[in-house]
Coordinates of C-alpha atoms in Angstrom, one line a residue:
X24 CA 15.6 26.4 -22.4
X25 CA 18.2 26.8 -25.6
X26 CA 16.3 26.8 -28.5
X27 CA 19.1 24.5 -29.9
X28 CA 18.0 21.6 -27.3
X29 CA 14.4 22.4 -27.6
X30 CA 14.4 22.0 -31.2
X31 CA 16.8 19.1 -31.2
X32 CA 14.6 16.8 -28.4
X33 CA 11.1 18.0 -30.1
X34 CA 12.9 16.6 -33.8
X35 CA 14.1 13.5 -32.4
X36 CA 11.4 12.6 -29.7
X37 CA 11.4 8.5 -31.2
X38 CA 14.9 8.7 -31.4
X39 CA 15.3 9.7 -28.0
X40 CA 13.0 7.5 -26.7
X41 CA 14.1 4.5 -27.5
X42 CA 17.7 4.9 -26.8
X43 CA 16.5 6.0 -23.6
X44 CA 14.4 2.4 -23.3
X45 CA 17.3 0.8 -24.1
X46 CA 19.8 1.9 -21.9
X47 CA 17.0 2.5 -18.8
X48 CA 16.1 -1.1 -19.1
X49 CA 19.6 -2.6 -19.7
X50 CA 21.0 -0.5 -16.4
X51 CA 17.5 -1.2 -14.5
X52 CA 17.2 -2.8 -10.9
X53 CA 15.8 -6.0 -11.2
X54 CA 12.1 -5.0 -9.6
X55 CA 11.7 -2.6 -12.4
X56 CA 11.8 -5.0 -14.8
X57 CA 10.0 -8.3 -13.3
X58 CA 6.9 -6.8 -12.2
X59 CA 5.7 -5.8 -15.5
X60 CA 5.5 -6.9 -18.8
X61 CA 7.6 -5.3 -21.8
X62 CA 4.4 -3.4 -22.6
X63 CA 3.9 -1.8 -19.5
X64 CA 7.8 -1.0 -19.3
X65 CA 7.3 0.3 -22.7
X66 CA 4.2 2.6 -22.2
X67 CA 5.1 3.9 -18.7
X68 CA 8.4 5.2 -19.9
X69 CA 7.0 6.9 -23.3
X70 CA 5.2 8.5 -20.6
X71 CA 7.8 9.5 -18.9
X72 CA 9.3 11.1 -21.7
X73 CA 5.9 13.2 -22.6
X74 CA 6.5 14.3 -19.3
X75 CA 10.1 15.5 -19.4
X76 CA 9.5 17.3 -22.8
X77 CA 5.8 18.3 -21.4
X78 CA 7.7 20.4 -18.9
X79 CA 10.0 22.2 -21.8
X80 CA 7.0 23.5 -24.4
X81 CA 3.6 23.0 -21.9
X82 CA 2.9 24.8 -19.2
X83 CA 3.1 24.3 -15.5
X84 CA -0.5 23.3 -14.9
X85 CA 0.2 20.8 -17.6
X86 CA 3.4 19.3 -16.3
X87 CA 1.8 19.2 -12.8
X88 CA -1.2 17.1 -13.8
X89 CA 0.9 14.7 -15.5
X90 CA 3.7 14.3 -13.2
X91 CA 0.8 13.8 -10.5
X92 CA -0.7 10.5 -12.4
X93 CA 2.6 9.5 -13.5
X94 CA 3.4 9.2 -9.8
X95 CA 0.6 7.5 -8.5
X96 CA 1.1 4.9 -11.9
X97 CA 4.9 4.4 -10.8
X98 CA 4.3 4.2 -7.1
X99 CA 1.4 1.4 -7.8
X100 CA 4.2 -0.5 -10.3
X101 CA 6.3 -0.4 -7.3
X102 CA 9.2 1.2 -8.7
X103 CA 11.8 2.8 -6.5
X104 CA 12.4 6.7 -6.7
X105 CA 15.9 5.9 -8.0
X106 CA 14.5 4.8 -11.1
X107 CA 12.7 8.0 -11.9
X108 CA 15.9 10.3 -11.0
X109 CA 18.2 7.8 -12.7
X110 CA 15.6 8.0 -15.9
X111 CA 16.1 12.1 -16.0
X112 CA 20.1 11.8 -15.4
X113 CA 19.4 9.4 -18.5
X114 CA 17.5 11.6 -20.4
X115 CA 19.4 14.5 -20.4
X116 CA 23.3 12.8 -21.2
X117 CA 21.2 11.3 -24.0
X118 CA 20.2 14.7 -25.5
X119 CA 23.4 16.0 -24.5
X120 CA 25.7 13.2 -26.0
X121 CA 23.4 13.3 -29.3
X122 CA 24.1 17.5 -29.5
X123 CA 27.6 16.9 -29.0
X124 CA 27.8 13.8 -31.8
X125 CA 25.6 16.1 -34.8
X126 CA 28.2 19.1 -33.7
X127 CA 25.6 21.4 -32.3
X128 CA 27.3 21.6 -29.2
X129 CA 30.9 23.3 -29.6
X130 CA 33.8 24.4 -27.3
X131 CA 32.4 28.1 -27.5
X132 CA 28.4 27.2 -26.5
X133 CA 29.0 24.2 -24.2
X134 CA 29.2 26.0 -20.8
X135 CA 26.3 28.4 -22.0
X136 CA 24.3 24.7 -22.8
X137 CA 24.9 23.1 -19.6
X138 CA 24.0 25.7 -17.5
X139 CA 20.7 26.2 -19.4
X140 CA 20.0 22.6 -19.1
X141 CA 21.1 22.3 -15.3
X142 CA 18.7 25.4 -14.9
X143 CA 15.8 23.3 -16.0
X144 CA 16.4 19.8 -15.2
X145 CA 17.3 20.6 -11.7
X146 CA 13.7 22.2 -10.5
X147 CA 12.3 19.6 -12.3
X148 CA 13.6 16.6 -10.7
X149 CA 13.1 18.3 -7.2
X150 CA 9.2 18.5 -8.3
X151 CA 9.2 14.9 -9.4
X152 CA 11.0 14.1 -6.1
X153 CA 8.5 15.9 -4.2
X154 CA 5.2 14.8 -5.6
X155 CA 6.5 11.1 -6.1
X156 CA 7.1 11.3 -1.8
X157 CA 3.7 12.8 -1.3
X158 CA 2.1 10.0 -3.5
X159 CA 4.0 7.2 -1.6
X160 CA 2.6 8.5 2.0
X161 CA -0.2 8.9 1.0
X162 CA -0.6 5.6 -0.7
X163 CA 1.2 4.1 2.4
X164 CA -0.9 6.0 4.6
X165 CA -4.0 4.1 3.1
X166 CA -2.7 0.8 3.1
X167 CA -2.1 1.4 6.8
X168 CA -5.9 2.0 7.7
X169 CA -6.9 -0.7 5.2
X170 CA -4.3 -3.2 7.1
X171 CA -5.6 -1.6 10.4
X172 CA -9.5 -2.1 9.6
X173 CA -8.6 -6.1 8.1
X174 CA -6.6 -6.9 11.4
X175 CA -9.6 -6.9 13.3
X176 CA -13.0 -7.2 11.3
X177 CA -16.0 -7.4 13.3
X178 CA -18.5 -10.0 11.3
X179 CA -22.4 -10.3 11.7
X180 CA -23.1 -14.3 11.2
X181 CA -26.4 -14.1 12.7
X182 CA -29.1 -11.5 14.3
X183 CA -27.7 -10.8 17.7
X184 CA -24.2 -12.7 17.3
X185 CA -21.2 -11.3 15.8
X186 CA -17.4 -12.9 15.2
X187 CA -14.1 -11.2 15.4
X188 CA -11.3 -13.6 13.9
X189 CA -8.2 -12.5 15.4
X190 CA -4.7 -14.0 13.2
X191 CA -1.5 -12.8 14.1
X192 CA 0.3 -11.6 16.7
X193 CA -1.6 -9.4 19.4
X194 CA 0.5 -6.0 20.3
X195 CA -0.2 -3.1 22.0
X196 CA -1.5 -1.0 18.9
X197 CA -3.6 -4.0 17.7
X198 CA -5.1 -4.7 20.5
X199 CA -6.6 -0.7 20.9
X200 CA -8.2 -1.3 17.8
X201 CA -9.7 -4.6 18.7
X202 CA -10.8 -2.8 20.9
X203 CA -11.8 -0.1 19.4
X204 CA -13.6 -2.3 16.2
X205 CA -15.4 -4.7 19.1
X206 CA -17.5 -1.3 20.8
X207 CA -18.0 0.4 17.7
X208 CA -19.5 -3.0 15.7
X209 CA -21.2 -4.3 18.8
X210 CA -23.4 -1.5 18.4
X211 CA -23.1 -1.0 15.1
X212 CA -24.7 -4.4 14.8
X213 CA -26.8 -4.4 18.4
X214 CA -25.1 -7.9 18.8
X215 CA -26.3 -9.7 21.9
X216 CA -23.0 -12.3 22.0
X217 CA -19.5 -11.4 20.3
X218 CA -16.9 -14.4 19.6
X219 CA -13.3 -13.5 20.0
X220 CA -11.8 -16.2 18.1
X221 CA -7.9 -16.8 18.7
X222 CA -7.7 -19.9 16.8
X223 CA -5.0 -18.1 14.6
X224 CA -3.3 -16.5 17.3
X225 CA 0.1 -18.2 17.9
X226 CA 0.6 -17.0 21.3
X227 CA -1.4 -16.4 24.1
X228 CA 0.5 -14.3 27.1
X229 CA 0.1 -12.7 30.1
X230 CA -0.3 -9.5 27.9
X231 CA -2.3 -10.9 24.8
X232 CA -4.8 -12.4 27.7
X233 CA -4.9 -9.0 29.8
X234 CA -6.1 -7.2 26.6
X235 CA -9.2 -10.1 25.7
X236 CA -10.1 -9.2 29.0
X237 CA -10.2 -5.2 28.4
X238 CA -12.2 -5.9 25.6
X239 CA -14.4 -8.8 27.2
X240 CA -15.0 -6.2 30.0
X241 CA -15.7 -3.2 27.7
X242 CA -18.3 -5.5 25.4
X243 CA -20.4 -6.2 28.9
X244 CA -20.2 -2.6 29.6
X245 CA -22.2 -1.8 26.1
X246 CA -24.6 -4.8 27.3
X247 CA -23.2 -7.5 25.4
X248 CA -22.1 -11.2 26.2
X249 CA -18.4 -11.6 25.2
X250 CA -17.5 -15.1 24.6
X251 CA -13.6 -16.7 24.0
X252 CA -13.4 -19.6 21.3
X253 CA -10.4 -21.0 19.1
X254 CA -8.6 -22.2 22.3
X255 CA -6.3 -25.4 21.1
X256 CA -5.0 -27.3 24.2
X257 CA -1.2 -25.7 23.8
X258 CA -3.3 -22.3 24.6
X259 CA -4.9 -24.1 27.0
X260 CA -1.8 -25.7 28.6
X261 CA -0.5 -21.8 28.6
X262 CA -3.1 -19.9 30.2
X263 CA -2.9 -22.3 32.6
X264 CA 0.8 -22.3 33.4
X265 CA 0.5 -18.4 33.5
X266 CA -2.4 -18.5 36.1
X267 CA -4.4 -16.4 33.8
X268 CA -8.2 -16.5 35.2
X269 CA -11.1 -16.6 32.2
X270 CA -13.5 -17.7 34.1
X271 CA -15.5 -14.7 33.9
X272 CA -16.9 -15.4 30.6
X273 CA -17.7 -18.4 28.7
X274 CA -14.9 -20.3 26.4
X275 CA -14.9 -22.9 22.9
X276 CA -12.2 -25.0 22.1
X277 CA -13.9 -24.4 18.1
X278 CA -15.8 -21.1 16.5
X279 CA -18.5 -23.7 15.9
X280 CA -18.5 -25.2 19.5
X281 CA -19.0 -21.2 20.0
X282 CA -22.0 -20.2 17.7
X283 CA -24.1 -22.9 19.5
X284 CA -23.6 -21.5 22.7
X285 CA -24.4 -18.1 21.5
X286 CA -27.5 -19.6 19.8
X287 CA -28.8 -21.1 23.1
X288 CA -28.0 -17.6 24.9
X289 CA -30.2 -16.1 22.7
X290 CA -33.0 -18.7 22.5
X291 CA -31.7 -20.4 19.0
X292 CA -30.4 -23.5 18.1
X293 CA -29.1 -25.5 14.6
X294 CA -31.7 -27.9 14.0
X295 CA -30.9 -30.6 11.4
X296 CA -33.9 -31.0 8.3
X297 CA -34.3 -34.3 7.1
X298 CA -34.2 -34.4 3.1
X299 CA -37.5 -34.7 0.9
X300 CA -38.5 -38.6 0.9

């Protein structure tokens, strides 16, 4: 870079900064700005100023370091991508406009300027493009297995008998990794008796109730008893209507209904204990 700009940004780094605050917040979308507090604002984009200027005197091992946790801090704030391009577009008319006001940028050393500073802000907005999109898969990519793993949880309540609390709707990819989730923790576990419970399932079709009985089916296969509770009477009513036949394993209007039949299956019961006298 010009030694002119380099010397002029490293001189008036404050300066710089805070006009840049200023005008990034004033000109900011609206998520930018309610999701934080003025602190955070404040010390995420000083740090996005180290990083611009790390780029111009530091090396690129440095720069890359920092533009990778600045990336993975921005992308957890939720702010959008156009807020980090916009904030180097910023940064650069500021240094540019504050050359051109003290007279160090003339008639005769403009073009030479701007194609110096084009030079280097271009590569490094591509970089922050770049690792900014790899951070955002791969923090979406997570999220996805942690929503994937929630959406069917597999819960031990006693030895032998195990719950799986279904909420939501039941599609095609869901209902592989019910699957999937009911095998793997029904050994996992060695239950004896697995509840499906569908109480917070709003609808129960033809298709939701052709994939409980996959999974019922697969459970006796691994040489467990597969039991169906959480059924209100408008689910009731439904499977009915539909001609859907359950009758190959047991049903439980209530989860509690349910884990006293799976009890008695495996020689238990809920006995009540009178208080101390």
């Amino acid at each position: 870079m010009d030694k002119k700009v380099l010397d002029y940004i490293q001189a008036r780094k404050d300066e710089i900064f805070n006009e840049w605050v200023s005008s990034t917040k004033e000109n900011a979308d609206e998520r930018v700005i309610r999701v934080v507090s003025d602190q955070v604002f404040t010390g995420t984009s000083y740090e996005f100023i180290d990083l611009i200027i790390s780029n111009i005197k530091g090396t690129n091992e440095e720069f890359t370091s920092k533009l990778s946790d600045f990336a993975e801090k921005v992308v957890r704030l939720g702010w959008p991508l156009s807020f980090v391009t916009k904030g180097l577009q910023t940064f650069g008319k500021i240094v540019f406009d504050g050359m051109q006001g003290e007279g160090l940028i003339t008639s005769e050393n403009q073009l030479e300027i701007v194609k110096d500073f084009e030079s280097w802000m271009t590569p490094v907005s591509n970089e922050i493009v770049d690792m900014y999109s790899s951070t955002w898969e791969r923090t979406v990519s997570l999220q996805k297995i942690a929503l994937q793993e929630l959406s069917a949880p597999l819960i031990p309540v006693f030895e032998g008998i195990t719950v799986m609390p279904l909420v939501g709707t039941i599609d095609t990819e869901r209902a592989k990794q019910i699957m999937e989730n009911l095998l793997n923790g029904v050994v996992k576990h060695r239950s004896e008796v697995v509840l499906i419970d569908i109480t917070g399932v709003p609808v129960v079709d033809t298709m939701v109730a052709h994939h409980i009985i996959q999974a019922a089916d697969a459970v006796r296969l691994v040489g467990a008893k597969c039991m169906l509770v959480g059924i209100r009477p408008e689910i009731a009513q439904t499977i009915v209507n539909l001609g859907i036949d359950l009758n190959q394993f047991t049903t439980k209007n209530t989860l509690k209904k349910g884990i006293e039949a799976a009890l008695e299956l495996t020689s238990r019961k809920i006995v009540a204990v009178e208080g101390e006298q």
